[in-house]
Amino acid sequence: MTAAGAQPSDGPSAGTPGDSLVDAGTDVSRLTAGLRSGMLIATLALMVGAAAVLSLVTHRLFEQQLAPEMTRQAATIARFLAADVERALGYGIPISEVVGVAEHFEKARSPHPEMEYIALHRADGTLLQAAGTAPHAGGEGGMTSGTVEAVRGLAAGRPALGSLGGDLVHTNSHDIVLHPVRHAGAVAGVVVVGIDASFVRVQMQELAYDVLTVLLVAVILAFEILALLTNRVVSPLRALHGLMLRVGQGQLDQRLPDRVPGVAGHLFRTVNGTLDALRKRYGRAAAALAAEANGPAPLRERMAEIGRRFGLGEAGADGAAAAPRPAQSVFDVRLPLFLFVFAEELQKSFLPLYIRELFQPVGWLSPAVLLGMPISVYMLALALITPVAGAWTDRFGTRGVFIAGLLPAIGGFVGSSIAGSLFELLGYRALTAIGYAMITIAAQGYIAAVTARQGRAQGMSAFVGVLMAASVCGTAIGGILADRLGYRPVFLFAAALAALAGFLAFRMLSGETVSGGAVRPGARSADYARLLGNRRFLTLLLLAAIPAKIVLTGFLFYAVPLYLAEFGASEAETGRVMILYSILIIAVGPWAGRYADRSGRSWHLVFAGTLLSGVAMAVPGFLHGLHGVLLAVTLLALGHAVSISPQIALVPEVCRAEIDRVGQTTVLSILRMLERVGSVAGPLLVAGVIARLGYVDGLTMIGATVAALSLPLLFMLRSTFRPVHPKTEMPR
Amino acid sequence: MRASLKIMTVVLMALVFVLSLVALLNFFKFQSSLQSLTERRLSVITADVRESLEAGLSLGLSLKHFENAPAILERARALDEGIAALYVFAADGRILHSTDRASAGKLVDRDWMSAQREAHQGLWHYRTSGLLVLGHRLDSSFAAGVGGLALVYPTDALLARVNLMRGDLMAAAALTLLGFSTLAAAPAILASRHLERIFAGIARTLVDSRDTGDGGATPLTPPLLLASRRFNDCVARTHAEIDAVEQALRGRPGGSAPADRPHGGMQADRSAPARPAWEAAP
Amino acid sequence: MTSRTALLPALFLGLLLPLLFGPSGPAAAREPYKIMMVLWRGCEDACRGFQDYLRAQDIPVDYLMRDVKQDPLALPRLVAEARAFQVDLVVTWGTTASLGMLGRHDQVDPDLHLTDTPALFMIVTDPLGVGLVPSLERSGRNLSGSLVVVPEDVQMRAIQSYRPVKRIGVVYNTDEINAVVSLERLRKVADEMGLTVVAREVPLDERGKPYAGSLPGIVADMADEVDLFYIGSSSFLLVHRDAFTSAAVAKGVPVAAAGEVPVMESNALMGLVSRYYNVGQLTAAKAEQILVGGKRPEDIPIEALSRFSLIVNMEVAHKLKLYPPLGLQRFADVIKVSGQPHAPEAKP
């Protein structure tokens, strides 16, 4: 999954997009990939090992700290139960005829998972009744001999530890706590509470999902960093290889960077020395030839030919070749982008819950709708700023816009963490959206600029891959953090991460790059009008694209966190449910795209996917609780995975005339722009319906509507033909 | 920075990420386990007190005139030395009975009352910094909420243990990190050694085109070998061509060509040390 | 006193209301309310519970205690007296006294019955059945009241929690409508719970009255077919409780009762009952809503207690070797513990 996340597999399989642009098919990229996967496996092994060791150590710490607490707990319960039995004896009931002891003890035991069993013994050690699973060690009455001895000792007034009334004994299998049952001045029986030795382990096992999530995220994170790192580590070799290839082809005007440390540097200097010496020798020879007035023409001819290899004209001066420009690559922007999106996605699993916490009733709007407002406002700001951010990128360069975008983003995060009211939060979320738009557009522009034309599609899928991977990581970790630290600190953490992303961008992005122009939509209102006049485009937009966004923001982003919270799911669990969406999109999406391309069944897929997403929303109506939501999110993700990229694939078919006039990029960007109506309306719409009908009925109704609206798509099937393959998929 | 250090840094970052999050998760789990153990133990006590009080209520005692109440509260307090006080209060929040005599007649904290109003099946708890309040609504046989019961438990002892655990966990995480980053050195060094050997292999090929299998250098893969050889060939060819030009110049009268140099790639250029430094390097 | 409108929101809090005044609130300074209590056989537990509750709330009351000593003919005079004294509230005890003072809801005669004075009834077994009110939610009259009978399903569940039984034996007399209706309800509940009801009529003597002497024989006859006898609502069995319960105990079959008398004063093993004292308190809480809260009686639903008392006769439990489960003992009121009188907590 990780690999697919970072490098959607629609490109050639060798290496990542970045490598293949420079030296596709060479063994340097194979080496890079091998190095990376080796490192990834090593890192993974180390991380799992470290987590395991730390858990073991923690386990011991927990046992030391919790054991006395569990003993106290057991002592308290034993005391009260002994009092109950004493009352029964006080009514004149013989201890062996007290009924319902096991049931009563079980009722007392059940809220306390650390109590393995509670038993009533006669003073002679015989077991009378017990709740829970008492150990069967073949001793008297099925109890271990240690217990029997302890009971007899206590009954005879010789407690093992001499504590007040009660007693704590370590038998070979259990820690047990005893409390005497007194009647008529003598010990008539003993209540024994067995402490579950596995309690601490069970407590820690409850963390298993969280720890696994952390490991998953760590793997993705390590992959992102390693992608960058191996690229950097291997880059000297790549440079050397490239140089040797060019020299081999007779281009002698080459030079490697001098100030490279280590073995590589030494080799570089030697190579440079070799070439320098050659150049000098040529210089001397050329000078000598020039001194020879009226040298023979064929000789001059040959010298000039050699000189051209050095990139020199006939006037063979000392020929200091300019240092080659540092290679820019997709990797420069990958990590900063990843970190930033990671930061932004931290809030996803709990934003509506956070809003609910801040919420103060506002008379004129239903509370449910108010909870949806921040998501809608965010989407709106994003939609409005995106075109502007594109223009800025053209004007100020990608690096500048990327770093400038961090200001509103960090401001928005910090503001969100201290927001005192819903409206403040709205403002800060909008601010974050501005930053998000600037940064993602700048990153996209950077990728477009540094990738050659044929590598752009791959560069863009790398971009989408980073967004998806960061979304998985951010949502999952955000949930875990919010669960433990509360909502506000998570936003501060996001601000810190964003700042780190800014630092990396500052260090790693090249300042010279301006947008490659792939970002600018350049659509005019006339273009919008023309497209909206196209009935088939309109069908696609209104029945597939916009409902998809409504379901995404309204159901997944808005309703899922709130609905899961209704029955007590933690933010961490919510996060895990939500990342299922991204994971499935990553896993299934490319496959669906390829299938649509090959088979030309795009309408089928769009119809099926939209129908499925509608059905998904109705699932909680049949299957309640966590499982229902899990299934719903799964179906939704499958629906979107099979329908989103075919939607794009349909555009060339549906809008042939428009594309001829204004170009495919513009048409696609108009579709992107218009479908954002759904993103903005989604939370408000879903909230409004939920406020009226409740979660289950409301979601079912919206789902049914989406499914019903997908039916007219069937009529489009007849006109299906093989679409022209779309080249670039623009996210967001 | 050396490649192995770079790789180490990445592994270290991943380890820090994992260990700090796992430590964080464990820390909060400890906190919640301890808290839940404490709360459950205290709730066993409040449940008992509540049963006694409600049994009295259904016998017709009013909360206010419940003469046994102080004794019941006092007995409960003796069960756990951590309990600061127990209170029985009327529905308006006025304290009727308490282990803390001075508080009689005063009103309980407003927040307790709102916690009790929102109680689930009568049970409520309320937490402030340093205090845990566990309570239960008291119901008579004909009316819910004739008053309430509250147990106040200072949490400083709990907090001290939680802080202790925090320190222990941090130390354990730091030690684990130290141990595993030492382990991480191995793959990092292996990886950078691998790269270095490739460079050594290239150097060998460039320096000595008779490719002898030396332990220090990885045999090059065909593309790299080919590229190295082509590089050598081209350099050698250029030298040869310049040679030819110079010879032609020298062959001419008055020719003042520089001293002749043997050719053959880098081997020809012996201004560099005889054996490259990397071959001596580990 | 503070204005009534200011109190209106507090009305929803019902019982919490008087407490808002605090112990030295204005209520104490008010002129006492006048309440007439019409009693059937003196001021017993319900009557005391009523008075104790109002006293605990610091509501000043002047009582006009009228004990008719089981004489229905004394009632019309009391109606006139209540009017003459302009009492704020009349409380009636028992079915006869309540019907006599207030009349059937469809046969109210303003000359004979109270209409203008707010009234509360208590200890009326079946206010719907006797026609005191047409509905329990709203009386539609200037009166309200409290229920005393514990519903059959609650009874059966209590019995099951003491000891799971399948076959319930009921002996009933046909001359009492209560007994027949109670049996019908029991049959319905038993159906839902998967229990079997074995019912036997008490034979009539030559005067057409149920023959009490037949009880030990009937009980002995049925003993093999049933796990437990249940005494629902029946004056006849209440009168002949000793004969009935002793016969059952002799055959080793426990008796559960819907009232406290067979358990407290005879040989029934257990009973889930509304304690009269608590019913009195509940009625007083409604009185408080009327007097202090200003609520109209017809707006106050007629309710039962929310929590009943389980009484266990330990003497019988010993005889039958049928002890209450340990968990039940926490909530049960265990009486006749060998040697010592029943005293779970100090009585008020």
Short mmCIF file of C-alpha atoms in Angstrom, two decimals, chain A residues 26-28 30-31 35 39 42-43 45-51 53-55 57-58 61-62 64-70 72-73 76-77 79-80 84 87 111-115 199 202-204 206-207 210-211 214-215 217-218 221-222 225-226 229 232-234 236-237 240-241 243-245 247-252 261-264 266-268 270-271 273-275 277-278 281-282 284-285 288-289 291-296 299 302-303 305-306 309-310 342 477 480-481 484-485 500, chain B residues 1-3 6-7 10-11 13-15 17-34 36-38 40-45 48 51 78-82 153 158 161 164-165 168-169 172-173 176 180 183-185 187-188 191-192 194-196 198-200 202-203 206-207 221-224 227-228 230-231 234-235 237-246 248-249 252-263 265-266 269 271-273 276-278 281:
data_model
loop_
_atom_site.label_atom_id
_atom_site.label_comp_id
_atom_site.label_asym_id
_atom_site.label_seq_id
_atom_site.Cartn_x
_atom_site.Cartn_y
_atom_site.Cartn_z
CA THR A 26 19.58 2.48 -16.01
CA ASP A 27 20.87 0.52 -13.11
CA VAL A 28 21.36 3.69 -11.11
CA ARG A 30 17.50 0.24 -9.91
CA LEU A 31 20.15 0.81 -7.35
CA LEU A 35 18.64 0.92 -1.64
CA MET A 39 16.44 0.83 3.96
CA ALA A 42 15.57 -2.14 7.85
CA THR A 43 13.78 0.90 9.21
CA ALA A 45 12.32 -3.81 11.41
CA LEU A 46 14.00 -1.33 13.71
CA MET A 47 10.76 0.50 14.40
CA VAL A 48 8.81 -2.64 15.16
CA GLY A 49 11.66 -3.86 17.33
CA ALA A 50 11.88 -0.59 19.21
CA ALA A 51 8.13 -0.45 19.73
CA VAL A 53 11.05 -3.42 23.40
CA LEU A 54 9.51 -0.25 24.74
CA SER A 55 6.20 -2.04 25.22
CA VAL A 57 9.65 -2.35 29.43
CA THR A 58 6.42 -0.42 29.88
CA LEU A 61 6.59 -0.54 34.79
CA PHE A 62 2.81 -0.85 34.63
CA GLN A 64 4.86 -2.44 39.37
CA GLN A 65 2.62 0.59 39.54
CA LEU A 66 -0.79 -0.96 39.05
CA ALA A 67 -0.43 -4.07 41.17
CA PRO A 68 -0.88 -2.27 44.51
CA GLU A 69 -3.92 -0.48 43.09
CA MET A 70 -5.47 -3.74 42.00
CA ARG A 72 -6.61 -2.24 47.07
CA GLN A 73 -9.47 -2.62 44.64
CA THR A 76 -12.42 -3.05 48.96
CA ILE A 77 -14.65 -5.41 47.04
CA ARG A 79 -14.75 -6.26 52.33
CA PHE A 80 -18.17 -5.30 51.02
CA ASP A 84 -23.10 -9.02 52.55
CA ARG A 87 -25.69 -9.99 56.91
CA PRO A 111 -17.39 -4.00 36.26
CA HIS A 112 -13.85 -4.80 37.36
CA PRO A 113 -11.85 -6.56 34.67
CA GLU A 114 -8.87 -6.90 36.98
CA MET A 115 -10.77 -9.30 39.25
CA PHE A 199 -4.96 -7.39 33.42
CA VAL A 202 -4.92 -6.70 28.41
CA GLN A 203 -4.75 -2.99 29.13
CA MET A 204 -1.74 -2.72 26.88
CA GLU A 206 -6.04 -2.31 24.00
CA LEU A 207 -3.35 -0.07 22.58
CA ASP A 210 -3.15 2.55 18.07
CA VAL A 211 0.39 1.22 18.01
CA VAL A 214 1.51 4.58 14.54
CA LEU A 215 3.71 1.99 12.84
CA VAL A 217 2.15 6.01 9.64
CA ALA A 218 5.81 5.70 10.56
CA LEU A 221 6.67 8.77 6.85
CA ALA A 222 9.92 6.84 6.58
CA ILE A 225 11.91 10.71 3.93
CA LEU A 226 13.80 7.79 2.45
CA LEU A 229 17.26 10.67 1.13
CA ARG A 232 20.25 12.58 -2.36
CA VAL A 233 22.56 9.74 -1.43
CA VAL A 234 22.52 8.32 -4.90
CA PRO A 236 26.55 11.76 -6.77
CA LEU A 237 26.53 8.37 -8.44
CA LEU A 240 28.97 10.60 -12.21
CA HIS A 241 27.08 8.15 -14.35
CA LEU A 243 28.95 12.53 -16.83
CA MET A 244 30.57 9.32 -17.96
CA LEU A 245 27.78 8.75 -20.44
CA VAL A 247 31.94 12.06 -21.95
CA GLY A 248 31.60 8.68 -23.62
CA GLN A 249 29.57 10.39 -26.30
CA GLY A 250 32.36 12.84 -26.78
CA GLN A 251 31.13 15.76 -24.71
CA LEU A 252 34.19 16.75 -22.80
CA PRO A 261 32.70 14.75 0.82
CA GLY A 262 33.93 11.20 1.04
CA VAL A 263 34.84 8.65 -1.56
CA ALA A 264 32.58 10.20 -4.13
CA HIS A 266 37.65 12.03 -4.16
CA LEU A 267 36.58 10.29 -7.32
CA PHE A 268 34.91 13.46 -8.54
CA THR A 270 40.06 12.75 -9.86
CA VAL A 271 37.62 12.76 -12.76
CA GLY A 273 41.47 16.36 -12.75
CA THR A 274 41.51 13.97 -15.67
CA LEU A 275 39.24 16.18 -17.70
CA ALA A 277 44.40 17.79 -17.61
CA LEU A 278 42.95 16.83 -20.94
CA ARG A 281 46.72 19.62 -22.77
CA TYR A 282 44.36 20.57 -25.48
CA ARG A 284 48.63 23.89 -24.83
CA ALA A 285 48.37 22.02 -28.10
CA ALA A 288 51.15 25.71 -29.97
CA LEU A 289 49.18 25.25 -33.13
CA ALA A 291 51.66 30.00 -32.57
CA GLU A 292 52.54 28.09 -35.68
CA ALA A 293 51.53 30.69 -38.12
CA ASN A 294 49.94 29.25 -41.16
CA GLY A 295 49.72 25.78 -39.66
CA PRO A 296 48.41 23.21 -42.03
CA LEU A 299 45.60 20.01 -38.46
CA ARG A 302 41.26 18.43 -36.34
CA MET A 303 42.05 20.70 -33.41
CA GLU A 305 36.93 19.40 -33.97
CA ILE A 306 38.47 18.36 -30.65
CA ARG A 309 34.03 18.53 -27.76
CA PHE A 310 35.12 20.88 -24.98
CA PHE A 342 -0.06 15.90 7.21
CA ILE A 477 -2.26 10.46 14.02
CA ILE A 480 -4.76 9.42 18.31
CA LEU A 481 -3.41 12.73 19.55
CA ARG A 484 -5.19 11.77 24.45
CA LEU A 485 -4.25 15.43 24.38
CA LEU A 500 8.92 22.49 9.87
CA MET B 1 27.52 14.71 5.45
CA ARG B 2 28.39 11.12 4.90
CA ALA B 3 25.70 8.92 3.45
CA LYS B 6 22.20 10.78 6.54
CA ILE B 7 20.61 7.38 6.62
CA VAL B 10 16.29 9.25 8.84
CA VAL B 11 16.10 6.05 10.83
CA MET B 13 13.69 10.35 13.00
CA ALA B 14 11.44 7.38 12.33
CA LEU B 15 12.43 5.85 15.65
CA PHE B 17 8.44 9.32 15.92
CA VAL B 18 7.44 5.77 16.78
CA LEU B 19 8.90 5.71 20.26
CA SER B 20 7.51 9.05 21.29
CA LEU B 21 4.04 8.13 20.08
CA VAL B 22 4.16 4.68 21.67
CA ALA B 23 5.40 6.22 24.91
CA LEU B 24 2.64 8.80 24.70
CA LEU B 25 0.01 6.13 24.12
CA ASN B 26 1.30 4.06 26.99
CA PHE B 27 1.49 7.02 29.28
CA PHE B 28 -2.11 7.95 28.69
CA LYS B 29 -3.14 4.34 29.03
CA PHE B 30 -1.46 4.20 32.41
CA GLN B 31 -3.14 7.40 33.44
CA SER B 32 -6.55 6.17 32.40
CA SER B 33 -6.03 2.71 33.94
CA LEU B 34 -5.00 4.23 37.23
CA SER B 36 -10.39 4.04 36.26
CA LEU B 37 -9.11 1.73 39.00
CA THR B 38 -9.38 4.53 41.50
CA ARG B 40 -14.13 2.13 40.33
CA ARG B 41 -12.83 1.50 43.81
CA LEU B 42 -14.42 4.70 45.04
CA SER B 43 -17.65 3.95 43.24
CA VAL B 44 -17.91 0.66 45.13
CA ILE B 45 -17.83 2.77 48.27
CA ASP B 48 -22.68 1.14 49.33
CA GLU B 51 -27.76 1.88 49.19
CA ALA B 78 -12.48 5.11 56.93
CA LEU B 79 -12.37 2.59 54.07
CA ASP B 80 -9.86 4.60 52.11
CA GLU B 81 -7.37 6.99 53.61
CA GLY B 82 -7.33 8.94 50.35
CA TYR B 153 -10.87 12.53 46.54
CA LEU B 158 -2.44 9.92 41.85
CA ARG B 161 2.41 8.50 40.51
CA LEU B 164 6.66 9.26 38.19
CA MET B 165 5.45 7.03 35.39
CA ASP B 168 10.09 6.32 33.85
CA LEU B 169 8.50 6.07 30.44
CA ALA B 172 12.69 3.86 28.93
CA ALA B 173 11.93 5.46 25.57
CA THR B 176 15.29 2.17 23.68
CA PHE B 180 18.05 0.96 18.46
CA LEU B 183 21.50 -0.97 15.84
CA ALA B 184 20.47 1.34 13.04
CA ALA B 185 24.12 2.11 12.40
CA PRO B 187 22.28 -0.99 7.87
CA ALA B 188 23.29 2.62 7.44
CA ALA B 191 24.25 0.94 2.64
CA SER B 192 26.88 3.61 2.46
CA HIS B 194 27.69 -0.45 -0.76
CA LEU B 195 27.71 2.93 -2.45
CA GLU B 196 31.35 3.45 -1.68
CA ILE B 198 30.43 1.11 -6.37
CA PHE B 199 32.46 4.28 -6.46
CA ALA B 200 35.58 2.26 -5.81
CA ILE B 202 34.16 2.90 -10.97
CA ALA B 203 37.46 4.35 -9.81
CA LEU B 206 38.60 4.48 -14.66
CA VAL B 207 42.09 4.20 -13.21
CA THR B 221 27.04 -3.91 -13.35
CA PRO B 222 27.28 -3.86 -17.17
CA PRO B 223 25.79 -0.40 -17.74
CA LEU B 224 28.14 1.25 -15.27
CA ALA B 227 29.86 3.90 -19.19
CA SER B 228 33.21 3.83 -17.39
CA ARG B 230 33.40 4.59 -22.80
CA PHE B 231 34.61 7.42 -20.60
CA CYS B 234 36.91 8.80 -25.09
CA VAL B 235 39.57 10.35 -22.86
CA ARG B 237 41.01 8.76 -27.86
CA THR B 238 41.19 12.49 -27.31
CA HIS B 239 44.69 12.16 -25.87
CA ALA B 240 45.63 10.11 -28.88
CA GLU B 241 44.19 12.65 -31.24
CA ILE B 242 46.02 15.49 -29.52
CA ASP B 243 49.12 13.29 -29.66
CA ALA B 244 48.65 12.92 -33.34
CA VAL B 245 48.24 16.66 -33.79
CA GLU B 246 51.32 17.33 -31.65
CA ALA B 248 52.31 16.26 -36.72
CA LEU B 249 53.33 19.66 -35.36
CA ARG B 252 57.11 20.00 -38.91
CA PRO B 253 60.11 22.25 -38.90
CA GLY B 254 60.29 24.66 -35.94
CA GLY B 255 57.68 22.62 -34.16
CA SER B 256 57.68 23.35 -30.46
CA ALA B 257 55.26 20.78 -29.18
CA PRO B 258 55.06 20.05 -25.46
CA ALA B 259 56.66 16.90 -24.08
CA ASP B 260 54.99 13.78 -25.19
CA ARG B 261 52.79 11.91 -22.77
CA PRO B 262 51.81 8.31 -22.79
CA HIS B 263 48.17 7.73 -23.29
CA GLY B 265 42.91 6.99 -19.94
CA MET B 266 43.52 8.07 -16.42
CA ASP B 269 47.60 10.95 -16.00
CA SER B 271 49.79 13.21 -11.39
CA ALA B 272 47.24 11.66 -9.08
CA PRO B 273 48.45 9.26 -6.36
CA PRO B 276 43.41 6.17 -5.01
CA ALA B 277 42.78 6.94 -1.37
CA TRP B 278 39.42 5.14 -1.24
CA ALA B 281 39.70 3.53 3.26
#
